[in-house]
Amino acid sequence: MGRKATLRDVATLAGVHYGTASRALREDTAHLVSPETVERVRSAATKLRYTPDLIAQSLRTNRTSTVGVVVPDIANPIAAALTRGVQDVLRGAGYVGLVVSTDANQAHERSEIAALVSRQVDGLIVASTKTPSLYSEIAASGTPVVLANRRVETDLPTVTASVGDGIEQAIDHLLSLGHREIAYIGAAGDANTGLDRHVAFERVMRARGLDSSDRAVRLSPGYGQHDGAELFERLLEEGGRPTAVIAGNDMMAVGVLSVLRRMDMSCPEDVSIIGCNDLPFMEFLNPPLTTIHVPHAEIGSAAAEALLAILRGEDPESTELPVEFVTRASTAPPSH
Amino acid sequence: MGRKATLRDVATLAGVHYGTASRALREDTAHLVSPETVERVRSAATKLRYTPDLIAQSLRTNRTSTVGVVVPDIANPIAAALTRGVQDVLRGAGYVGLVVSTDANQAHERSEIAALVSRQVDGLIVASTKTPSLYSEIAASGTPVVLANRRVETDLPTVTASVGDGIEQAIDHLLSLGHREIAYIGAAGDANTGLDRHVAFERVMRARGLDSSDRAVRLSPGYGQHDGAELFERLLEEGGRPTAVIAGNDMMAVGVLSVLRRMDMSCPEDVSIIGCNDLPFMEFLNPPLTTIHVPHAEIGSAAAEALLAILRGEDPESTELPVEFVTRASTAPPSH
DNA sequence: TTGAAAGCGATACCAG
DNA sequence: CTGGTATCGCTTTCAA
C-alpha cells in the first residue's frame, strides 16, 4: 500500500475510464462530465489521497508551475528579502520558486541557468546578472524573464526602485539641516544600482547650486564595510572635512561610522551619515542609521506579478517602485 | 527553428534510432554503442544544442534532481545562510533547491509541502516545523527527509549545533572575567533551539556552584529585540542587578543593549552582554557583540550531504556541529 | 456524457 | 551493437 495513488487508481475505484477521471478532477473540464460522476470520482480521489503528479502533468502541458529565481547570493539580506517577496506572490498562483545563487560568477550563472531551463521553468526572475544578453536569448526562446532590482540595458521587463529620488531626498534633508560640505562614498562597480546613485548625487548637488568644491565623491570597486571605511579614511587624510556623508549603501555607511569611532569623532555630532537600502539591522545601530529604504520584498513581488502577467499572455510594463527616506539618528545639524 | 531540440531530432540528424541516441549520450550506457556512433550522436547533439528534458527524464526515472528546502522565512538571515549552505552542496551534485517559506504557520506548511511532494522532489531538507509527524509520514512514504537546525522528537536524521557547549563557554568566559551575577534572557517558545539554551544555562550554572540567587532567568514567548528589552527592563525594575547577561539570541541581546542605553548605563562597563547565533551584523554593533557563532551555512551543507547520502542508499547519522564562542567587545570584567 | 487512443520526451528491456 | 517497443502519469482530441 506504499505507492502513490495514480489517476488510473481513482478511475478504477470510481468505475470510470481514467480519461474521464482526469476531466472530472480539473475545474475547467468538470462541466463536461455528469455531476454524479464528478462526485464519484472526487470522493474516490480523496479516499485514495490522490494528488496529481505534476511531473507527468508538466510533460503533457509544457507548464511546470515553477519559476527560477536567480540571485547573487541568497544569504545576502537584499536577495533574501527579494526572494521572499517573489515567493509571496507565487504561492498564491500555485507556483513555487527554484532558487539559485550565482555568486556574481559568470560560469556559475550559466550553469545554474542551464539547470533551471532544462527543468523547464515557466519563467525566470533575475536579480543578478553581468550578462543580460543571456536572458534576452532565453526570453526570445520562449521562457519569459523579468529583471529585478538592477537596471541593465535590455528590453526585458524590469522592476527597480527609484533610488535617485532617495538620494535627492537625502541631500535635501542634509541641506535643510544646514550642511554644505557633503561627501559621497560609494561603489564604482558595474552594478547599475551603484552607478545610479553617485550619478544622482552629482546631478542633484549641481542642481542645488553646490559647486564641486562642496562635494567630494569617492568610489571604490568594492562595496563592503571595509571599502567604505577605507574611502572615508583617505578622504580625511587628504584634508577633506565633510560635515555629512551619503554612502552608496548601508554597509559602506557602517564603514564610515567605524572610522569616525576610531578617530574619536562622533555621529551625528561631528558628521552626519546617510546609508542606502535599509538592511534589516540598521535601526539597531548606534546611532540608528538614517537611510534610504529600498523595498526589496516589494520589488520581488512586483517582479513576480509581472512574470505571472506574461504567463497569462499580458505584456506588463517595467516599473519603478518608490523608495522611502527614513530619518533616524545618524543625521543632525552640523556642529558650529 | 524556435523549438528546443529533442532526442529524436539528434537521432535523425545522426541517422540512428532515438533509443540508440539516448544510450550514446549518457555516460553509463555509452559503452553499449560503437565509438563512431557515439561520436556521430554527440556531435549532432552539440550542433543542435540539445539538452535533455529533465521533466521527461523524471517521469521515466522517478528522480527529479530537485530537493525541497523548507524554512520558516527565507528573509530571516539564519534561514538564508542555511539555504546557502544547502545550495552549495546540491549544486555539486546536479541538484537544485525548491525553496519555500512556511511562516511557522501550519496551514502554509502543509500546502507548501504538498506543493513540493507533488513536484516529486527527491528529498526534503526541513529547517522549520511544528509538526514533525508530517515528515515522518513523508519519509515513510519514500521521500527522504533531513531535519536541520532544530532538534525535534523524531528518528529522522537531524543536523544541529551544540549550542549548549556555547552556553557553557559563555558562562565560563564570564566567570573568568569575575562575574557572579549572571542573568539569562531568552525565549520560552516551543522551538527546541530555544529550550536547549536556557536549560543549558541552568545546568551549567549549577554545575559551577552558582546557586539560584546568583542567576536570574527570564523567558518570554517571543524572541525578538523587543522581547529581550522588555524582559531585561522588568528584571531591573524588580531589583535585579546582574553584571552580565546571556541572551537566548542576538536580537534579544540587542534589546538588552537598547535598554542599557536608554538608562544611561553602558556596555560592557556596567553590564556585559553575550548573544547567540552570530547574525551577519553583530560585529558592527557598538560595542561589537560577543556571541556564540552557530554555523548555519555548515548546518545546511551537512544536511544536504546527509540527504545526498540517503539518496545514494546510505544511512547517515544525525550530527551535531560545534559552535564557536566569539569574544568581541560587549564583555569585560565587572566594574562593581 | 463517456471511452479509446494518441502523444509529451525520455529510459530500458527484448530481440535481432 | 542497434532497432523496436512498452511505459512513466497525465491531457486532450476524436468517436461512439
XYZ file of C-alpha atoms (C1' of nucleotides) in Angstrom:
704
model
C 0.000 0.000 0.000
C 3.037 2.245 -0.181
C 2.854 3.638 -3.681
C 1.197 6.897 -4.502
C -2.273 6.738 -5.971
C -2.423 7.466 -9.667
C -5.180 8.688 -11.871
C -5.971 5.169 -13.029
C -6.348 4.070 -9.438
C -9.026 6.602 -8.753
C -10.635 5.865 -12.109
C -10.950 2.154 -11.387
C -12.183 2.832 -7.887
C -14.814 5.164 -9.317
C -15.558 2.721 -12.072
C -14.822 5.054 -14.965
C -12.186 5.427 -17.604
C -9.127 7.348 -16.492
C -9.677 9.960 -19.146
C -12.993 10.694 -17.580
C -11.426 10.837 -14.176
C -8.999 13.431 -15.457
C -11.831 15.598 -16.742
C -13.807 15.203 -13.562
C -10.944 16.363 -11.410
C -9.973 19.532 -13.129
C -12.104 22.635 -12.720
C -12.076 23.665 -16.330
C -13.250 20.353 -17.730
C -15.529 19.135 -14.945
C -18.544 20.589 -16.714
C -18.054 18.020 -19.466
C -18.872 15.299 -17.026
C -22.127 14.388 -15.341
C -22.430 15.766 -11.821
C -22.786 12.367 -10.235
C -19.707 11.044 -11.990
C -17.773 14.052 -10.846
C -18.926 13.322 -7.345
C -17.942 9.694 -7.540
C -14.523 10.475 -8.947
C -13.845 13.188 -6.433
C -14.691 11.044 -3.486
C -12.583 8.231 -4.869
C -9.757 10.726 -5.209
C -9.972 11.924 -1.648
C -10.323 8.382 -0.394
C -7.090 7.442 -2.136
C -5.472 10.735 -1.159
C -4.816 11.313 -4.799
C -2.642 14.230 -5.807
C -1.765 14.693 -9.427
C 1.782 14.028 -10.463
C 2.927 17.455 -11.543
C 5.800 15.952 -13.458
C 3.540 13.958 -15.729
C 1.232 16.905 -15.987
C 4.132 19.106 -16.990
C 5.302 16.738 -19.646
C 1.892 16.866 -21.187
C 1.129 20.547 -20.814
C 4.581 22.077 -21.056
C 3.998 24.071 -17.929
C 5.675 23.265 -14.648
C 4.185 25.892 -12.333
C 7.740 26.518 -11.305
C 9.791 29.643 -11.786
C 13.507 30.146 -11.494
C 14.752 32.810 -9.112
C 18.302 33.907 -9.784
C 20.084 35.904 -7.101
C 23.739 36.642 -6.472
C 23.650 35.098 -3.021
C 20.611 34.043 -1.096
C 22.491 34.688 2.153
C 22.615 38.356 1.267
C 19.723 40.103 3.004
C 18.718 42.031 -0.071
C 18.423 38.894 -2.141
C 16.666 37.120 0.679
C 14.057 39.850 1.056
C 13.514 39.953 -2.659
C 13.096 36.208 -2.813
C 10.576 36.378 -0.020
C 8.549 38.895 -1.972
C 8.660 36.653 -5.000
C 7.514 33.638 -3.025
C 4.628 35.533 -1.537
C 3.023 36.190 -4.865
C 3.986 32.909 -6.474
C 2.373 30.976 -3.665
C -0.996 32.488 -4.427
C -0.772 31.368 -8.025
C 0.291 27.818 -7.275
C 3.848 28.354 -8.329
C 6.997 27.608 -6.434
C 10.462 29.048 -6.887
C 13.612 27.219 -7.835
C 16.174 29.473 -6.186
C 19.813 29.600 -7.231
C 22.779 31.727 -6.182
C 25.262 32.794 -8.827
C 27.921 34.450 -6.682
C 28.116 37.032 -9.437
C 30.228 34.459 -11.205
C 29.547 34.029 -14.892
C 30.379 30.349 -15.002
C 28.107 29.642 -12.077
C 25.452 31.783 -13.596
C 25.479 29.922 -16.884
C 25.345 26.516 -15.300
C 22.623 27.457 -12.861
C 20.546 28.941 -15.637
C 21.031 25.808 -17.653
C 19.847 23.779 -14.694
C 16.725 25.900 -14.485
C 15.985 25.895 -18.166
C 16.368 22.145 -18.510
C 13.906 21.819 -15.663
C 11.503 23.681 -17.894
C 10.757 26.528 -15.536
C 7.841 28.591 -16.768
C 9.784 31.790 -16.285
C 12.747 33.441 -14.671
C 13.128 36.243 -12.183
C 16.644 37.535 -12.273
C 18.084 39.758 -9.597
C 21.667 39.498 -10.607
C 23.456 39.403 -13.847
C 26.513 40.596 -15.609
C 25.259 39.148 -18.839
C 21.816 40.436 -19.719
C 22.227 39.150 -23.258
C 21.983 35.649 -21.847
C 18.457 36.420 -20.777
C 17.391 38.120 -23.937
C 18.162 34.868 -25.685
C 16.226 32.885 -23.165
C 13.287 35.218 -23.439
C 13.473 35.015 -27.207
C 13.369 31.246 -26.999
C 10.078 31.457 -25.183
C 10.811 31.439 -21.470
C 9.743 34.798 -20.095
C 12.233 36.703 -17.975
C 11.727 39.583 -15.597
C 14.649 41.534 -14.233
C 14.575 42.777 -10.663
C 16.425 45.391 -8.718
C 19.149 46.177 -11.196
C 18.607 48.104 -14.307
C 20.522 46.884 -17.279
C 20.445 47.661 -20.953
C 17.707 45.445 -22.176
C 14.149 45.455 -23.319
C 13.105 42.848 -20.795
C 10.530 43.986 -18.268
C 12.341 45.269 -15.233
C 11.355 46.208 -11.710
C 13.559 48.681 -9.918
C 13.368 51.289 -7.195
C 13.814 54.999 -7.670
C 16.909 55.273 -5.587
C 17.785 58.512 -7.348
C 14.798 60.130 -5.685
C 16.063 58.840 -2.384
C 19.427 60.446 -2.965
C 17.655 63.681 -3.726
C 15.712 63.484 -0.504
C 18.862 62.672 1.379
C 20.619 65.708 0.017
C 17.682 67.980 0.699
C 17.426 66.613 4.213
C 21.073 67.427 4.772
C 20.761 70.871 3.220
C 17.769 71.715 5.361
C 19.796 70.707 8.380
C 22.393 73.252 7.332
C 25.054 71.052 5.791
C 27.081 72.331 2.856
C 30.073 70.026 2.746
C 28.611 66.742 1.703
C 30.659 63.755 0.614
C 29.601 60.700 -1.307
C 31.240 57.359 -0.576
C 30.174 54.570 -2.861
C 30.872 51.781 -5.264
C 32.069 52.260 -8.809
C 31.247 48.716 -9.854
C 29.300 47.752 -12.914
C 26.176 47.127 -10.926
C 23.895 49.790 -12.261
C 22.332 50.051 -8.914
C 25.612 51.632 -7.781
C 26.082 53.867 -10.772
C 22.674 55.401 -10.463
C 23.478 56.509 -7.023
C 26.584 58.527 -7.479
C 25.316 59.943 -10.725
C 22.181 61.055 -8.931
C 24.291 62.555 -6.190
C 26.320 64.638 -8.608
C 23.278 65.737 -10.523
C 21.265 66.825 -7.522
C 24.184 68.589 -5.874
C 24.724 70.571 -9.006
C 21.050 71.308 -9.290
C 21.087 72.712 -5.775
C 23.835 75.067 -6.700
C 26.555 73.334 -4.717
C 29.710 73.526 -6.769
C 32.281 70.823 -6.919
C 34.341 72.221 -4.083
C 31.415 71.454 -1.806
C 31.312 67.842 -2.663
C 33.755 65.020 -2.507
C 32.915 61.883 -4.384
C 34.914 58.803 -3.644
C 34.355 55.489 -5.334
C 35.851 52.058 -4.951
C 35.435 48.837 -6.858
C 34.172 47.055 -3.746
C 31.074 47.936 -1.818
C 31.614 46.449 1.622
C 32.041 47.903 5.060
C 35.786 47.825 4.606
C 35.653 49.710 1.323
C 33.552 52.415 2.884
C 35.978 52.763 5.768
C 38.986 52.968 3.528
C 37.467 55.519 1.211
C 36.436 57.765 4.072
C 39.768 57.445 5.822
C 41.564 58.507 2.675
C 39.211 61.407 2.228
C 40.086 62.590 5.724
C 43.807 62.105 5.182
C 43.630 64.211 2.092
C 42.141 67.023 4.074
C 38.500 66.523 3.306
C 36.291 67.805 6.115
C 32.733 66.943 5.152
C 30.075 67.562 7.764
C 27.943 64.854 6.241
C 28.394 61.822 4.096
C 25.996 59.889 1.960
C 27.038 56.312 1.419
C 26.170 54.196 -1.585
C 24.852 51.508 0.711
C 24.405 50.729 4.372
C 27.499 48.600 4.718
C 29.686 51.404 3.486
C 27.887 53.733 5.881
C 28.822 51.396 8.680
C 32.409 51.564 7.491
C 32.335 55.338 7.698
C 30.855 55.075 11.161
C 33.650 52.810 12.300
C 36.283 55.236 11.104
C 34.602 58.033 12.966
C 34.594 55.960 16.110
C 38.227 55.073 15.729
C 39.120 58.740 15.385
C 37.073 59.701 18.375
C 34.679 61.691 16.351
C 31.037 61.076 16.824
C 27.980 60.681 14.681
C 25.876 62.711 14.206
C 27.603 65.475 16.211
C 30.764 65.617 14.136
C 29.493 64.164 10.944
C 26.093 63.016 9.777
C 25.785 59.777 7.850
C 23.130 58.511 5.485
C 23.051 54.981 4.165
C 21.125 53.306 1.417
C 18.975 50.148 1.268
C 17.845 49.963 4.870
C 19.112 46.499 5.614
C 17.370 44.631 8.423
C 19.593 45.767 11.249
C 20.100 49.416 10.561
C 17.646 50.663 13.146
C 19.618 48.955 15.880
C 22.947 50.524 15.110
C 24.246 53.165 17.408
C 23.214 55.651 16.288
C 20.275 54.203 14.352
C 21.076 54.863 10.729
C 19.244 57.403 8.633
C 18.942 55.713 5.290
C 17.038 55.251 2.078
C 14.651 52.368 2.420
C 14.563 50.281 -0.723
C 11.523 47.966 -0.752
C 13.264 44.777 -1.782
C 10.432 42.443 -0.918
C 8.030 44.603 -2.902
C 10.425 44.600 -5.820
C 10.362 40.832 -5.696
C 6.594 40.762 -5.506
C 6.216 43.178 -8.377
C 8.627 41.157 -10.466
C 6.660 38.018 -9.742
C 3.415 39.782 -10.640
C 4.941 40.890 -13.893
C 6.078 37.380 -14.658
C 2.653 35.953 -13.924
C 1.163 38.584 -16.176
C 3.405 37.495 -19.010
C 2.402 33.915 -18.394
C -1.212 34.989 -18.704
C -0.356 36.442 -22.063
C -0.241 40.058 -20.999
C 2.563 42.454 -21.621
C 3.488 44.222 -18.392
C 5.421 47.445 -18.249
C 8.688 47.928 -16.491
C 8.061 49.623 -13.188
C 9.998 51.705 -10.766
C 8.922 51.493 -7.149
C 9.268 54.466 -4.815
C 11.831 54.390 -2.059
C 11.288 55.865 1.351
C 13.739 58.167 3.011
C 13.793 57.231 6.661
C 15.378 59.627 9.044
C 16.725 58.150 12.235
C 19.515 59.360 14.454
C 22.655 59.442 12.350
C 21.878 62.859 10.921
C 21.734 66.212 12.733
C 22.673 69.821 12.084
C 26.402 70.374 11.713
C 28.081 71.443 14.945
C 29.281 75.083 14.819
C 13.732 26.936 -35.683
C 12.388 28.095 -32.389
C 11.575 24.868 -30.640
C 14.008 23.053 -28.444
C 15.841 20.116 -29.920
C 14.608 16.754 -28.773
C 16.227 13.378 -28.655
C 14.572 12.338 -31.906
C 15.979 15.410 -33.596
C 19.527 14.491 -32.779
C 18.819 10.858 -33.629
C 17.574 11.669 -37.098
C 20.426 14.085 -37.657
C 22.863 11.366 -36.645
C 20.941 8.817 -38.675
C 20.217 6.452 -35.823
C 17.252 5.366 -33.790
C 16.420 7.614 -30.884
C 16.873 4.788 -28.438
C 20.419 4.496 -29.630
C 20.878 8.220 -29.331
C 19.769 8.023 -25.730
C 22.352 5.354 -24.955
C 25.078 7.215 -26.768
C 24.506 10.358 -24.801
C 24.523 9.035 -21.278
C 27.807 8.076 -19.644
C 26.631 4.844 -18.143
C 25.271 3.358 -21.340
C 27.634 4.821 -23.910
C 29.777 1.689 -23.797
C 26.907 -0.235 -25.340
C 27.283 1.768 -28.500
C 30.021 1.767 -31.098
C 32.515 4.576 -30.634
C 31.846 6.094 -34.021
C 28.112 6.144 -33.418
C 28.681 7.799 -30.085
C 30.783 10.368 -31.829
C 28.185 10.998 -34.501
C 25.387 11.339 -31.973
C 27.350 13.601 -29.694
C 28.289 15.984 -32.432
C 24.715 16.040 -33.656
C 23.695 16.857 -30.116
C 26.067 19.753 -29.755
C 25.181 21.012 -33.191
C 21.516 21.119 -32.223
C 22.337 22.439 -28.756
C 20.487 19.511 -27.345
C 19.820 19.389 -23.630
C 17.751 16.607 -22.201
C 14.311 17.484 -20.980
C 14.597 16.837 -17.278
C 10.844 16.644 -16.955
C 10.541 13.765 -19.362
C 13.554 12.178 -17.788
C 11.968 12.498 -14.378
C 8.748 10.923 -15.467
C 10.663 7.907 -16.619
C 13.194 7.624 -13.830
C 11.213 8.917 -10.888
C 14.044 11.188 -9.924
C 13.876 14.936 -10.399
C 17.287 16.043 -9.146
C 15.369 18.560 -7.135
C 15.082 18.837 -3.387
C 12.652 20.808 -1.318
C 14.035 23.255 1.211
C 11.570 24.241 3.897
C 12.381 27.258 6.039
C 10.256 29.472 8.248
C 11.151 32.596 6.316
C 13.817 32.944 3.699
C 14.194 36.616 4.625
C 15.424 35.584 8.039
C 19.234 35.600 7.976
C 19.514 32.251 9.686
C 17.299 30.562 7.142
C 19.074 32.372 4.346
C 22.502 31.215 5.493
C 21.282 27.693 5.920
C 19.754 27.707 2.461
C 23.003 28.931 1.044
C 24.846 26.044 2.618
C 22.327 23.645 1.175
C 22.658 25.123 -2.298
C 26.419 24.885 -2.187
C 26.440 21.141 -1.832
C 23.423 20.484 -4.001
C 24.989 22.350 -6.860
C 27.907 19.964 -6.951
C 25.571 17.004 -7.251
C 23.440 18.464 -10.014
C 20.526 19.184 -7.768
C 18.656 22.382 -7.275
C 16.507 23.507 -4.397
C 12.846 24.324 -4.408
C 12.720 26.790 -1.518
C 9.547 27.577 0.395
C 8.792 29.707 3.448
C 6.213 28.458 5.920
C 5.962 31.454 8.246
C 5.780 28.911 11.033
C 2.172 28.571 10.020
C 0.821 25.063 9.900
C -1.602 25.669 7.085
C 1.109 27.227 4.974
C 3.440 24.463 5.883
C 1.061 21.753 4.775
C 0.255 23.376 1.480
C 3.878 24.138 0.704
C 4.884 20.610 1.493
C 2.119 19.335 -0.726
C 3.401 21.561 -3.496
C 6.857 20.077 -3.096
C 5.729 16.497 -2.862
C 3.524 16.710 -5.909
C 6.526 18.069 -7.760
C 8.215 14.817 -6.883
C 11.190 16.278 -5.093
C 13.805 13.635 -4.420
C 14.072 14.698 -0.796
C 13.337 17.377 1.739
C 15.503 19.496 3.984
C 13.411 20.956 6.728
C 14.583 23.794 8.914
C 11.298 24.621 10.457
C 8.434 22.640 11.699
C 5.885 22.435 14.411
C 4.693 19.129 13.068
C 7.498 16.608 12.772
C 4.963 13.820 12.389
C 4.150 15.249 8.996
C 7.651 14.447 7.894
C 7.825 11.015 9.405
C 4.910 10.140 7.174
C 6.581 11.609 4.152
C 9.781 9.767 4.910
C 7.832 6.566 5.416
C 6.233 7.032 2.034
C 9.642 7.049 0.427
C 10.772 10.655 0.169
C 13.792 11.076 2.426
C 13.760 13.936 4.888
C 16.591 15.545 6.813
C 15.920 17.958 9.633
C 18.191 20.930 10.129
C 18.892 23.307 12.955
C 16.101 22.327 15.279
C 16.007 19.169 17.237
C 12.610 17.588 17.496
C 11.360 14.265 18.689
C 11.831 12.087 15.700
C 14.024 9.413 14.275
C 14.723 11.343 11.123
C 18.363 12.243 10.543
C 18.979 15.654 12.025
C 21.771 18.199 11.854
C 22.082 20.599 14.738
C 24.697 22.665 16.507
C 25.903 22.140 20.040
C 24.650 25.421 21.350
C 24.733 24.027 24.873
C 28.512 23.928 24.665
C 28.446 27.524 23.577
C 26.408 28.472 26.609
C 28.942 26.698 28.765
C 31.793 28.609 27.190
C 29.871 31.826 27.592
C 29.375 31.209 31.292
C 32.990 30.228 31.821
C 34.122 33.287 29.949
C 32.018 35.443 32.214
C 33.196 33.645 35.349
C 36.824 34.023 34.385
C 36.180 37.718 33.929
C 34.971 37.801 37.503
C 31.208 37.904 37.047
C 28.958 36.194 39.587
C 25.564 37.725 38.936
C 24.614 36.398 35.548
C 21.175 36.656 34.058
C 19.638 34.743 31.202
C 17.141 36.429 28.923
C 15.574 34.175 26.367
C 12.625 32.626 24.629
C 10.347 30.031 26.149
C 8.795 29.037 22.840
C 8.423 25.518 21.609
C 11.368 25.814 19.306
C 13.777 23.344 20.799
C 16.572 25.555 19.784
C 15.337 27.931 22.483
C 14.692 25.363 25.167
C 18.126 23.874 24.890
C 19.618 27.163 25.657
C 18.069 28.088 28.934
C 18.200 24.523 30.120
C 21.908 24.500 29.374
C 22.280 27.778 31.198
C 20.657 26.457 34.359
C 22.596 23.242 34.234
C 25.993 24.827 33.784
C 25.375 27.493 36.387
C 24.503 24.832 38.904
C 27.485 22.773 37.903
C 29.729 25.767 38.553
C 28.353 26.059 42.026
C 26.377 29.229 41.440
C 23.167 28.918 43.385
C 19.874 30.265 42.225
C 20.320 33.607 43.944
C 23.182 34.250 41.540
C 21.121 33.771 38.479
C 18.023 35.301 37.103
C 16.310 33.527 34.263
C 13.671 35.393 32.349
C 11.738 33.905 29.481
C 9.165 35.240 27.097
C 7.064 33.660 24.400
C 8.572 35.925 21.764
C 12.205 36.077 20.800
C 12.673 39.475 19.190
C 14.593 42.570 20.100
C 11.532 43.955 21.803
C 11.031 40.859 23.943
C 14.607 40.992 25.107
C 14.261 44.632 26.042
C 11.077 44.086 27.960
C 12.387 41.114 29.882
C 15.515 42.952 30.906
C 13.667 46.075 31.859
C 11.388 44.102 34.119
C 14.339 42.333 35.662
C 15.824 45.710 36.517
C 12.557 47.038 37.872
C 12.290 44.080 40.144
C 15.630 44.868 41.623
C 17.811 42.507 39.626
C 21.350 43.815 39.272
C 23.183 41.365 37.061
C 26.660 42.330 35.982
C 26.281 40.203 32.887
C 23.519 38.809 30.756
C 23.442 35.967 28.327
C 20.702 36.289 25.766
C 18.999 33.417 24.003
C 19.730 35.036 20.687
C 21.358 38.099 19.186
C 18.162 40.048 18.699
C 17.306 39.776 22.340
C 20.852 40.809 23.178
C 20.304 43.912 21.094
C 17.148 44.548 23.090
C 19.102 44.379 26.298
C 21.649 46.729 24.836
C 18.980 49.243 23.946
C 17.614 49.248 27.492
C 21.077 49.854 28.854
C 21.496 52.764 26.520
C 18.172 54.236 27.470
C 19.097 54.055 31.131
C 22.460 55.626 30.550
C 24.275 52.543 31.532
C 26.957 51.281 29.277
C 28.107 48.003 27.888
C 30.434 46.402 28.784
C 31.356 48.737 31.656
C 28.108 48.412 33.554
C 26.912 45.129 32.213
C 28.401 42.602 29.845
C 26.222 41.041 27.189
C 26.536 37.817 25.240
C 24.317 36.910 22.334
C 23.715 33.727 20.438
C 23.769 32.847 16.709
C 26.166 35.489 15.459
C 23.903 37.023 12.880
C 25.583 38.824 9.993
C 25.743 42.244 11.558
C 26.794 41.574 15.112
C 30.404 42.583 14.650
C 29.340 46.052 13.599
C 27.228 46.839 16.601
C 28.539 49.241 19.151
C 30.015 47.559 21.023
C 30.656 44.599 18.746
C 28.736 41.737 20.275
C 30.366 38.817 21.998
C 28.277 35.886 20.909
C 28.019 32.204 20.155
C 28.609 31.618 16.495
C 26.260 28.998 15.129
C 27.443 27.736 11.738
C 24.166 27.934 9.890
C 25.584 27.554 6.421
C 27.518 24.494 7.532
C 24.393 23.069 9.083
C 22.721 23.474 5.730
C 25.616 21.874 3.926
C 25.733 18.957 6.318
C 22.013 18.445 5.976
C 22.351 18.423 2.213
C 25.224 15.940 2.425
C 23.120 13.717 4.608
C 20.258 13.890 2.158
C 22.510 13.040 -0.768
C 23.852 10.139 1.227
C 20.353 8.799 1.737
C 19.708 9.181 -1.957
C 22.802 7.098 -2.609
C 21.313 4.433 -0.418
C 23.412 5.118 2.647
C 22.134 5.692 6.119
C 23.746 8.797 7.590
C 23.857 9.544 11.293
C 22.420 12.593 12.906
C 25.199 15.042 13.580
C 25.820 17.926 15.900
C 28.166 20.586 14.655
C 30.374 22.542 17.039
C 29.652 26.177 17.694
C 32.320 28.801 18.189
C 32.322 31.214 21.058
C 33.495 34.526 19.674
C 34.521 37.146 22.099
C 34.244 40.715 20.922
C 33.736 43.881 22.891
C 30.452 43.519 24.744
C 32.037 41.604 27.614
C 34.567 42.847 30.186
C 35.241 42.423 33.890
C 32.504 43.778 36.132
C 33.188 47.309 37.339
C 31.350 46.690 40.653
C -21.540 12.184 -21.387
C -18.078 8.742 -21.751
C -14.468 5.572 -23.702
C -10.459 4.897 -26.708
C -6.236 6.211 -28.063
C -2.510 9.340 -29.256
C 1.137 11.504 -27.580
C 4.583 14.715 -24.312
C 10.293 13.195 -24.262
C 12.740 10.317 -22.294
C 14.607 5.192 -20.488
C 15.168 0.349 -20.775
C 14.104 -4.190 -21.993
C 13.942 -7.624 -25.667
C 15.073 -9.261 -29.951
C 17.635 -9.431 -33.977
C 25.788 -3.029 -31.413
C 21.281 -1.346 -32.899
C 16.206 -1.072 -33.703
C 11.618 -1.695 -31.990
C 8.518 -1.074 -28.373
C 6.439 -0.583 -23.849
C 5.985 2.622 -20.319
C 6.135 6.669 -16.850
C 1.128 9.614 -15.486
C -1.256 12.697 -17.421
C -4.194 15.754 -21.050
C -6.916 16.040 -24.979
C -8.890 15.020 -29.472
C -11.999 12.019 -31.725
C -15.697 8.843 -31.930
C -19.348 6.475 -30.242
